[in-house]
């Protein structure tokens, strides 16, 4: 029986029709104390009290197609979700096929499906609590073939024919192209073009490992799409100077995240969590999908969020300091302040001539620590200066601008000094930047 409360003269449904827990990218090996298994245990222990009806897993459960991982996962599942177990919905990811027998796709797929007790059919549609869930796993770790997409279209049409007024969920490891952050130019354009015809679709995908704190992890256009982060290690895109290999975040293992999705008659509500800290992300700000889905309204709301965003600012009387350590130079400054998150810092270095003119030497972006455990966030930001900036007797001007999720920059901290050193050593960070 549904419960409701009354708000401003209208009844608002407070108990969802269906609750979905979502995890992905554990990348576990068959050892109980391995990071992926430990974090899966954390996630299930945290999510179980919410009593989800469905448990979605978005791929890369095993790191190298170890079939022994799957019964360990199911043991963990049964141990934590005692009583009425949620229905398992899962797709496999590229890591679930990386093995010495990579050509044995069918065997690896069967190991995955049978190990989790799900159907071998691919794509597969199932109706749970009146809502459709469609899973699709890529063939041979390549882009979705025309034949696969044709079979997917049949499943999508079946979902619409069954109940065109309800959202349905499409679960894949790789995102439809050019939707959320991390899906740009990912060779899944045909998948995206197909979903463009189904406004009821809600795409859930893994693979990117991008933190859920970012508003760009949720996208709405022709349909809705969100990525499901990771239980293993966090990543980022966008050419930041302090992330390893331009992908892996500093202290990436602190990104251990999951989703909780509630479906009501008139809306879908999405909550984000760090399962290690048992902390809700986004300051309690929900992501919402209206039912029925109205693209213009959704895009207007997203534009309004972007336009109303404010830039972060440094604390009053903050200073930009310089430090010389073992042949490297660092800039030091207090973290900027923002109501949501400081995405990062843009740092510019200039050479100042005698007439006061400035020549740009270097401009870089540094990712902030918004995704880290709260107890580990820095009280002083340290930025390693690139080589050949501080040369003896050069007058250097440094400017540091904080920016938020949508790129709005606050006022800079500025430092000018005549360099007493020649600092020519490379400042390229060594993996894993911890």
Short mmCIF file of C-alpha atoms in Angstrom, two decimals, residues 13-382:
data_model
loop_
_atom_site.label_atom_id
_atom_site.label_comp_id
_atom_site.label_asym_id
_atom_site.label_seq_id
_atom_site.Cartn_x
_atom_site.Cartn_y
_atom_site.Cartn_z
CA UNK A 13 3.83 9.92 -3.06
CA UNK A 14 6.46 9.12 -0.42
CA UNK A 15 6.95 5.36 -0.79
CA UNK A 16 8.45 4.27 -4.12
CA UNK A 17 6.87 1.71 -6.40
CA UNK A 18 10.29 0.15 -6.89
CA UNK A 19 13.74 0.71 -5.39
CA UNK A 20 16.95 -0.06 -7.28
CA UNK A 21 20.48 -0.34 -5.88
CA UNK A 22 23.29 0.07 -8.41
CA UNK A 23 26.98 -0.83 -8.24
CA UNK A 24 29.67 -1.43 -10.84
CA UNK A 25 33.35 -1.81 -11.67
CA UNK A 26 34.54 -3.71 -8.60
CA UNK A 27 37.28 -5.40 -10.69
CA UNK A 28 37.71 -8.15 -8.12
CA UNK A 29 39.96 -11.21 -8.05
CA UNK A 30 39.06 -14.47 -6.26
CA UNK A 31 40.49 -13.62 -2.86
CA UNK A 32 38.25 -12.52 -0.01
CA UNK A 33 40.62 -9.77 1.15
CA UNK A 34 41.03 -8.29 -2.33
CA UNK A 35 40.04 -4.65 -2.68
CA UNK A 36 37.19 -5.33 -5.11
CA UNK A 37 35.61 -7.97 -2.88
CA UNK A 38 36.06 -5.87 0.27
CA UNK A 39 34.39 -2.88 -1.36
CA UNK A 40 31.55 -5.02 -2.71
CA UNK A 41 30.96 -6.19 0.85
CA UNK A 42 30.96 -2.55 2.04
CA UNK A 43 28.48 -1.57 -0.65
CA UNK A 44 26.07 -4.44 0.05
CA UNK A 45 26.27 -3.89 3.80
CA UNK A 46 25.42 -0.21 3.26
CA UNK A 47 22.65 -0.76 0.68
CA UNK A 48 20.87 -3.69 2.32
CA UNK A 49 19.02 -1.65 5.01
CA UNK A 50 17.37 0.37 2.21
CA UNK A 51 15.65 -2.89 1.15
CA UNK A 52 16.08 -2.53 -2.63
CA UNK A 53 13.83 -4.59 -4.89
CA UNK A 54 16.46 -4.78 -7.65
CA UNK A 55 20.26 -4.96 -7.58
CA UNK A 56 21.91 -3.71 -10.79
CA UNK A 57 25.56 -4.49 -11.58
CA UNK A 58 27.04 -2.61 -14.56
CA UNK A 59 30.03 -4.79 -15.45
CA UNK A 60 33.72 -5.32 -14.67
CA UNK A 61 32.83 -7.43 -11.66
CA UNK A 62 35.91 -9.58 -12.25
CA UNK A 63 39.26 -8.02 -13.09
CA UNK A 64 40.49 -10.75 -15.44
CA UNK A 65 37.51 -13.01 -16.13
CA UNK A 66 38.12 -15.14 -13.04
CA UNK A 67 35.07 -17.43 -12.87
CA UNK A 68 35.68 -17.95 -9.14
CA UNK A 69 34.73 -14.31 -8.48
CA UNK A 70 31.09 -14.86 -9.40
CA UNK A 71 30.18 -17.40 -6.67
CA UNK A 72 32.07 -15.23 -4.17
CA UNK A 73 29.95 -12.26 -5.29
CA UNK A 74 26.75 -14.28 -4.90
CA UNK A 75 27.82 -15.46 -1.46
CA UNK A 76 28.39 -11.82 -0.46
CA UNK A 77 25.01 -10.92 -1.97
CA UNK A 78 23.11 -13.59 0.00
CA UNK A 79 25.01 -12.84 3.19
CA UNK A 80 24.08 -9.16 3.20
CA UNK A 81 20.64 -9.14 1.58
CA UNK A 82 19.05 -11.65 3.91
CA UNK A 83 15.33 -12.36 3.77
CA UNK A 84 13.70 -11.18 0.55
CA UNK A 85 16.58 -10.96 -1.92
CA UNK A 86 16.54 -8.24 -4.58
CA UNK A 87 16.35 -9.41 -8.18
CA UNK A 88 19.76 -9.55 -9.88
CA UNK A 89 20.16 -7.49 -13.07
CA UNK A 90 23.64 -7.43 -14.59
CA UNK A 91 25.73 -6.95 -17.71
CA UNK A 92 29.36 -7.94 -18.19
CA UNK A 93 32.17 -5.47 -18.89
CA UNK A 94 35.43 -5.60 -20.81
CA UNK A 95 37.37 -6.78 -17.73
CA UNK A 96 35.01 -9.74 -17.44
CA UNK A 97 36.44 -10.96 -20.77
CA UNK A 98 40.14 -10.19 -20.26
CA UNK A 99 41.82 -13.55 -19.84
CA UNK A 100 44.30 -15.92 -21.44
CA UNK A 101 41.30 -17.33 -23.31
CA UNK A 102 39.97 -14.06 -24.68
CA UNK A 103 38.84 -15.72 -27.89
CA UNK A 104 36.50 -18.01 -25.93
CA UNK A 105 33.82 -15.34 -25.69
CA UNK A 106 30.87 -17.69 -25.34
CA UNK A 107 32.51 -19.64 -22.53
CA UNK A 108 33.42 -16.47 -20.63
CA UNK A 109 29.92 -15.06 -21.10
CA UNK A 110 28.33 -18.29 -19.89
CA UNK A 111 30.62 -18.30 -16.84
CA UNK A 112 29.43 -14.77 -16.04
CA UNK A 113 25.72 -15.38 -16.60
CA UNK A 114 25.61 -18.75 -14.87
CA UNK A 115 27.77 -17.54 -11.99
CA UNK A 116 25.32 -14.71 -11.25
CA UNK A 117 22.24 -16.79 -11.97
CA UNK A 118 21.04 -14.53 -14.81
CA UNK A 119 19.81 -15.38 -18.30
CA UNK A 120 22.33 -16.13 -21.03
CA UNK A 121 20.10 -14.22 -23.46
CA UNK A 122 21.84 -11.08 -24.74
CA UNK A 123 20.22 -8.57 -24.91
CA UNK A 124 17.77 -9.62 -22.22
CA UNK A 125 14.55 -7.96 -21.04
CA UNK A 126 12.84 -8.69 -17.75
CA UNK A 127 9.91 -7.01 -16.02
CA UNK A 128 10.28 -6.44 -12.29
CA UNK A 129 7.58 -4.81 -10.22
CA UNK A 130 5.93 -3.40 -13.34
CA UNK A 131 9.12 -1.87 -14.82
CA UNK A 132 11.34 -3.20 -17.59
CA UNK A 133 15.10 -3.76 -17.32
CA UNK A 134 17.07 -4.46 -20.49
CA UNK A 135 20.68 -5.62 -20.24
CA UNK A 136 23.18 -5.74 -23.10
CA UNK A 137 26.77 -6.98 -23.02
CA UNK A 138 29.11 -6.17 -25.87
CA UNK A 139 30.23 -8.94 -28.20
CA UNK A 140 33.95 -9.71 -28.00
CA UNK A 141 34.68 -6.45 -26.16
CA UNK A 142 34.05 -4.49 -29.34
CA UNK A 143 31.45 -1.88 -30.23
CA UNK A 144 27.88 -3.07 -30.44
CA UNK A 145 27.32 -4.83 -33.76
CA UNK A 146 24.43 -4.06 -36.09
CA UNK A 147 22.94 -7.46 -35.26
CA UNK A 148 23.19 -6.79 -31.53
CA UNK A 149 21.56 -3.38 -31.87
CA UNK A 150 18.77 -4.90 -33.99
CA UNK A 151 18.07 -7.37 -31.18
CA UNK A 152 18.19 -4.51 -28.67
CA UNK A 153 15.61 -2.57 -30.69
CA UNK A 154 13.24 -5.52 -30.42
CA UNK A 155 13.59 -5.45 -26.63
CA UNK A 156 13.10 -1.66 -26.49
CA UNK A 157 9.96 -1.93 -28.60
CA UNK A 158 8.66 -4.69 -26.34
CA UNK A 159 9.12 -2.45 -23.31
CA UNK A 160 7.23 0.40 -24.98
CA UNK A 161 4.44 -1.93 -26.11
CA UNK A 162 4.08 -3.37 -22.62
CA UNK A 163 3.67 0.08 -20.99
CA UNK A 164 4.57 3.21 -22.95
CA UNK A 165 3.89 5.47 -19.97
CA UNK A 166 6.64 4.05 -17.76
CA UNK A 167 10.41 4.52 -17.85
CA UNK A 168 12.53 1.49 -18.59
CA UNK A 169 16.19 0.90 -17.77
CA UNK A 170 18.92 -0.02 -20.25
CA UNK A 171 21.96 -1.48 -18.49
CA UNK A 172 25.27 -1.61 -20.37
CA UNK A 173 28.92 -1.35 -19.42
CA UNK A 174 29.69 1.32 -22.00
CA UNK A 175 27.66 4.52 -22.19
CA UNK A 176 25.81 5.81 -25.24
CA UNK A 177 28.21 8.18 -26.97
CA UNK A 178 28.41 11.89 -26.08
CA UNK A 179 26.09 11.82 -23.09
CA UNK A 180 27.76 11.97 -19.65
CA UNK A 181 31.35 13.00 -18.93
CA UNK A 182 33.64 10.20 -20.12
CA UNK A 183 31.41 9.07 -23.00
CA UNK A 184 32.76 11.51 -25.57
CA UNK A 185 33.76 9.84 -28.84
CA UNK A 186 33.61 6.35 -27.32
CA UNK A 187 32.57 4.63 -30.59
CA UNK A 188 29.04 3.90 -29.36
CA UNK A 189 27.28 6.39 -31.65
CA UNK A 190 24.89 3.82 -33.15
CA UNK A 191 23.81 2.84 -29.64
CA UNK A 192 23.16 6.50 -28.86
CA UNK A 193 21.24 7.03 -32.09
CA UNK A 194 19.00 4.07 -31.29
CA UNK A 195 18.18 5.30 -27.77
CA UNK A 196 17.41 8.76 -29.15
CA UNK A 197 14.06 7.30 -30.27
CA UNK A 198 13.02 6.26 -26.75
CA UNK A 199 12.40 9.16 -24.34
CA UNK A 200 11.30 6.63 -21.71
CA UNK A 201 14.81 5.10 -21.64
CA UNK A 202 17.09 5.53 -18.63
CA UNK A 203 20.62 4.39 -19.47
CA UNK A 204 22.75 3.01 -16.61
CA UNK A 205 26.40 2.37 -17.51
CA UNK A 206 29.77 1.81 -15.88
CA UNK A 207 33.32 1.82 -17.27
CA UNK A 208 34.21 5.51 -16.80
CA UNK A 209 34.82 5.35 -13.00
CA UNK A 210 34.01 9.09 -12.82
CA UNK A 211 32.89 10.39 -9.40
CA UNK A 212 29.17 10.84 -8.86
CA UNK A 213 29.67 14.21 -7.17
CA UNK A 214 29.90 15.75 -10.65
CA UNK A 215 26.66 16.99 -12.20
CA UNK A 216 28.06 15.90 -15.57
CA UNK A 217 27.69 12.27 -14.43
CA UNK A 218 23.95 12.73 -15.13
CA UNK A 219 22.70 13.69 -18.59
CA UNK A 220 19.31 14.38 -20.10
CA UNK A 221 18.62 14.95 -23.76
CA UNK A 222 16.57 12.71 -26.04
CA UNK A 223 16.52 10.29 -23.07
CA UNK A 224 18.17 10.13 -19.63
CA UNK A 225 21.58 8.63 -18.83
CA UNK A 226 23.79 8.31 -15.78
CA UNK A 227 27.03 6.54 -15.09
CA UNK A 228 27.46 4.43 -12.01
CA UNK A 229 31.01 5.29 -10.87
CA UNK A 230 33.08 2.49 -9.31
CA UNK A 231 33.89 0.31 -6.32
CA UNK A 232 37.54 0.12 -7.36
CA UNK A 233 39.27 3.40 -8.33
CA UNK A 234 38.18 6.79 -9.61
CA UNK A 235 39.04 8.37 -12.95
CA UNK A 236 38.54 11.71 -14.67
CA UNK A 237 38.78 13.12 -18.19
CA UNK A 238 39.71 16.60 -19.28
CA UNK A 239 43.51 16.92 -19.19
CA UNK A 240 44.33 17.73 -15.58
CA UNK A 241 48.03 18.07 -14.77
CA UNK A 242 47.90 16.05 -11.54
CA UNK A 243 46.09 12.86 -12.58
CA UNK A 244 48.16 9.83 -13.51
CA UNK A 245 48.27 9.05 -17.21
CA UNK A 246 45.61 11.74 -17.71
CA UNK A 247 42.99 9.29 -16.44
CA UNK A 248 43.43 7.98 -12.88
CA UNK A 249 42.70 10.38 -10.03
CA UNK A 250 45.16 11.05 -7.20
CA UNK A 251 44.10 8.87 -4.24
CA UNK A 252 41.75 7.15 -6.68
CA UNK A 253 40.92 4.31 -4.27
CA UNK A 254 38.81 6.66 -2.15
CA UNK A 255 36.13 6.69 -4.86
CA UNK A 256 33.88 3.83 -3.66
CA UNK A 257 30.42 4.79 -4.81
CA UNK A 258 26.93 3.45 -5.48
CA UNK A 259 23.45 4.64 -6.47
CA UNK A 260 19.99 4.23 -4.99
CA UNK A 261 17.12 4.85 -7.44
CA UNK A 262 13.48 5.20 -6.38
CA UNK A 263 10.64 5.04 -8.93
CA UNK A 264 7.39 6.85 -8.13
CA UNK A 265 4.29 7.37 -10.27
CA UNK A 266 5.43 10.80 -11.43
CA UNK A 267 9.21 10.76 -11.03
CA UNK A 268 12.46 8.85 -10.64
CA UNK A 269 14.73 10.00 -7.81
CA UNK A 270 18.44 9.20 -7.78
CA UNK A 271 20.67 9.37 -4.70
CA UNK A 272 24.46 8.99 -4.69
CA UNK A 273 26.65 7.59 -1.92
CA UNK A 274 30.22 6.95 -0.88
CA UNK A 275 29.78 3.48 0.64
CA UNK A 276 33.00 3.57 2.67
CA UNK A 277 31.94 6.69 4.57
CA UNK A 278 28.22 5.85 4.34
CA UNK A 279 27.81 9.44 3.16
CA UNK A 280 25.30 10.84 0.68
CA UNK A 281 26.94 12.83 -2.11
CA UNK A 282 25.69 16.05 -3.65
CA UNK A 283 24.70 17.56 -0.30
CA UNK A 284 21.40 15.70 -0.41
CA UNK A 285 20.57 17.17 -3.83
CA UNK A 286 18.60 14.57 -5.80
CA UNK A 287 18.83 13.87 -9.48
CA UNK A 288 15.29 13.64 -10.85
CA UNK A 289 13.64 12.29 -13.98
CA UNK A 290 10.03 13.33 -14.51
CA UNK A 291 7.38 10.82 -15.59
CA UNK A 292 6.34 11.30 -18.32
CA UNK A 293 9.71 12.51 -19.56
CA UNK A 294 9.70 15.97 -21.12
CA UNK A 295 12.96 16.66 -22.93
CA UNK A 296 12.46 20.42 -23.19
CA UNK A 297 11.66 20.70 -19.51
CA UNK A 298 14.66 18.55 -18.55
CA UNK A 299 17.08 20.48 -20.73
CA UNK A 300 15.67 23.77 -19.44
CA UNK A 301 16.20 22.65 -15.85
CA UNK A 302 19.78 21.59 -16.65
CA UNK A 303 20.48 24.94 -18.31
CA UNK A 304 19.02 26.76 -15.31
CA UNK A 305 21.31 24.80 -12.97
CA UNK A 306 24.28 25.72 -15.09
CA UNK A 307 23.37 29.40 -15.37
CA UNK A 308 22.66 29.72 -11.65
CA UNK A 309 25.96 28.12 -10.62
CA UNK A 310 28.29 30.41 -8.71
CA UNK A 311 32.06 30.43 -8.83
CA UNK A 312 34.10 29.22 -5.85
CA UNK A 313 36.16 31.80 -3.97
CA UNK A 314 39.25 31.70 -1.81
CA UNK A 315 38.91 32.58 1.89
CA UNK A 316 39.41 36.21 2.82
CA UNK A 317 43.11 37.08 3.31
CA UNK A 318 44.23 33.85 1.57
CA UNK A 319 47.79 33.95 0.27
CA UNK A 320 49.65 32.19 -2.51
CA UNK A 321 52.99 30.86 -1.27
CA UNK A 322 55.99 29.33 -2.99
CA UNK A 323 58.24 26.52 -1.71
CA UNK A 324 61.45 24.99 -3.06
CA UNK A 325 61.91 21.26 -2.30
CA UNK A 326 64.68 19.02 -3.65
CA UNK A 327 64.90 20.66 -7.03
CA UNK A 328 61.18 21.26 -7.50
CA UNK A 329 59.03 24.33 -6.86
CA UNK A 330 55.53 24.15 -5.38
CA UNK A 331 52.69 26.65 -5.06
CA UNK A 332 50.79 26.40 -1.77
CA UNK A 333 47.38 27.90 -1.02
CA UNK A 334 44.27 27.23 1.09
CA UNK A 335 41.42 25.37 -0.63
CA UNK A 336 38.72 27.52 -2.18
CA UNK A 337 35.18 27.48 -0.80
CA UNK A 338 32.00 26.49 -2.65
CA UNK A 339 28.48 25.43 -1.70
CA UNK A 340 28.82 22.19 -3.70
CA UNK A 341 32.34 21.39 -4.81
CA UNK A 342 35.57 22.91 -6.08
CA UNK A 343 36.22 20.96 -9.25
CA UNK A 344 39.78 22.20 -9.61
CA UNK A 345 42.23 25.04 -10.04
CA UNK A 346 43.44 26.78 -13.20
CA UNK A 347 47.06 27.91 -12.78
CA UNK A 348 48.74 30.42 -15.09
CA UNK A 349 52.42 31.36 -15.13
CA UNK A 350 53.69 34.51 -16.83
CA UNK A 351 57.06 36.10 -17.37
CA UNK A 352 56.87 39.78 -16.45
CA UNK A 353 59.00 42.15 -18.51
CA UNK A 354 60.53 45.40 -17.28
CA UNK A 355 57.75 47.39 -18.95
CA UNK A 356 55.11 45.39 -17.03
CA UNK A 357 53.95 43.32 -20.01
CA UNK A 358 53.19 39.64 -19.44
CA UNK A 359 54.17 36.63 -21.55
CA UNK A 360 52.22 33.44 -20.85
CA UNK A 361 54.61 30.59 -20.04
CA UNK A 362 52.21 27.84 -19.01
CA UNK A 363 48.53 27.25 -18.24
CA UNK A 364 47.40 24.03 -16.54
CA UNK A 365 44.39 22.66 -14.68
CA UNK A 366 44.63 20.66 -11.46
CA UNK A 367 41.81 18.46 -10.21
CA UNK A 368 40.48 19.24 -6.71
CA UNK A 369 39.95 16.69 -3.94
CA UNK A 370 36.13 16.89 -3.77
CA UNK A 371 35.83 13.10 -4.26
CA UNK A 372 38.14 12.11 -1.39
CA UNK A 373 37.15 10.96 2.09
CA UNK A 374 36.13 14.05 4.03
CA UNK A 375 38.76 13.38 6.69
CA UNK A 376 41.51 13.30 4.05
CA UNK A 377 40.74 16.53 2.24
CA UNK A 378 43.63 18.95 2.26
CA UNK A 379 43.79 22.04 4.41
CA UNK A 380 46.52 23.29 2.08
CA UNK A 381 46.64 22.66 -1.66
CA UNK A 382 50.06 21.88 -3.11
#
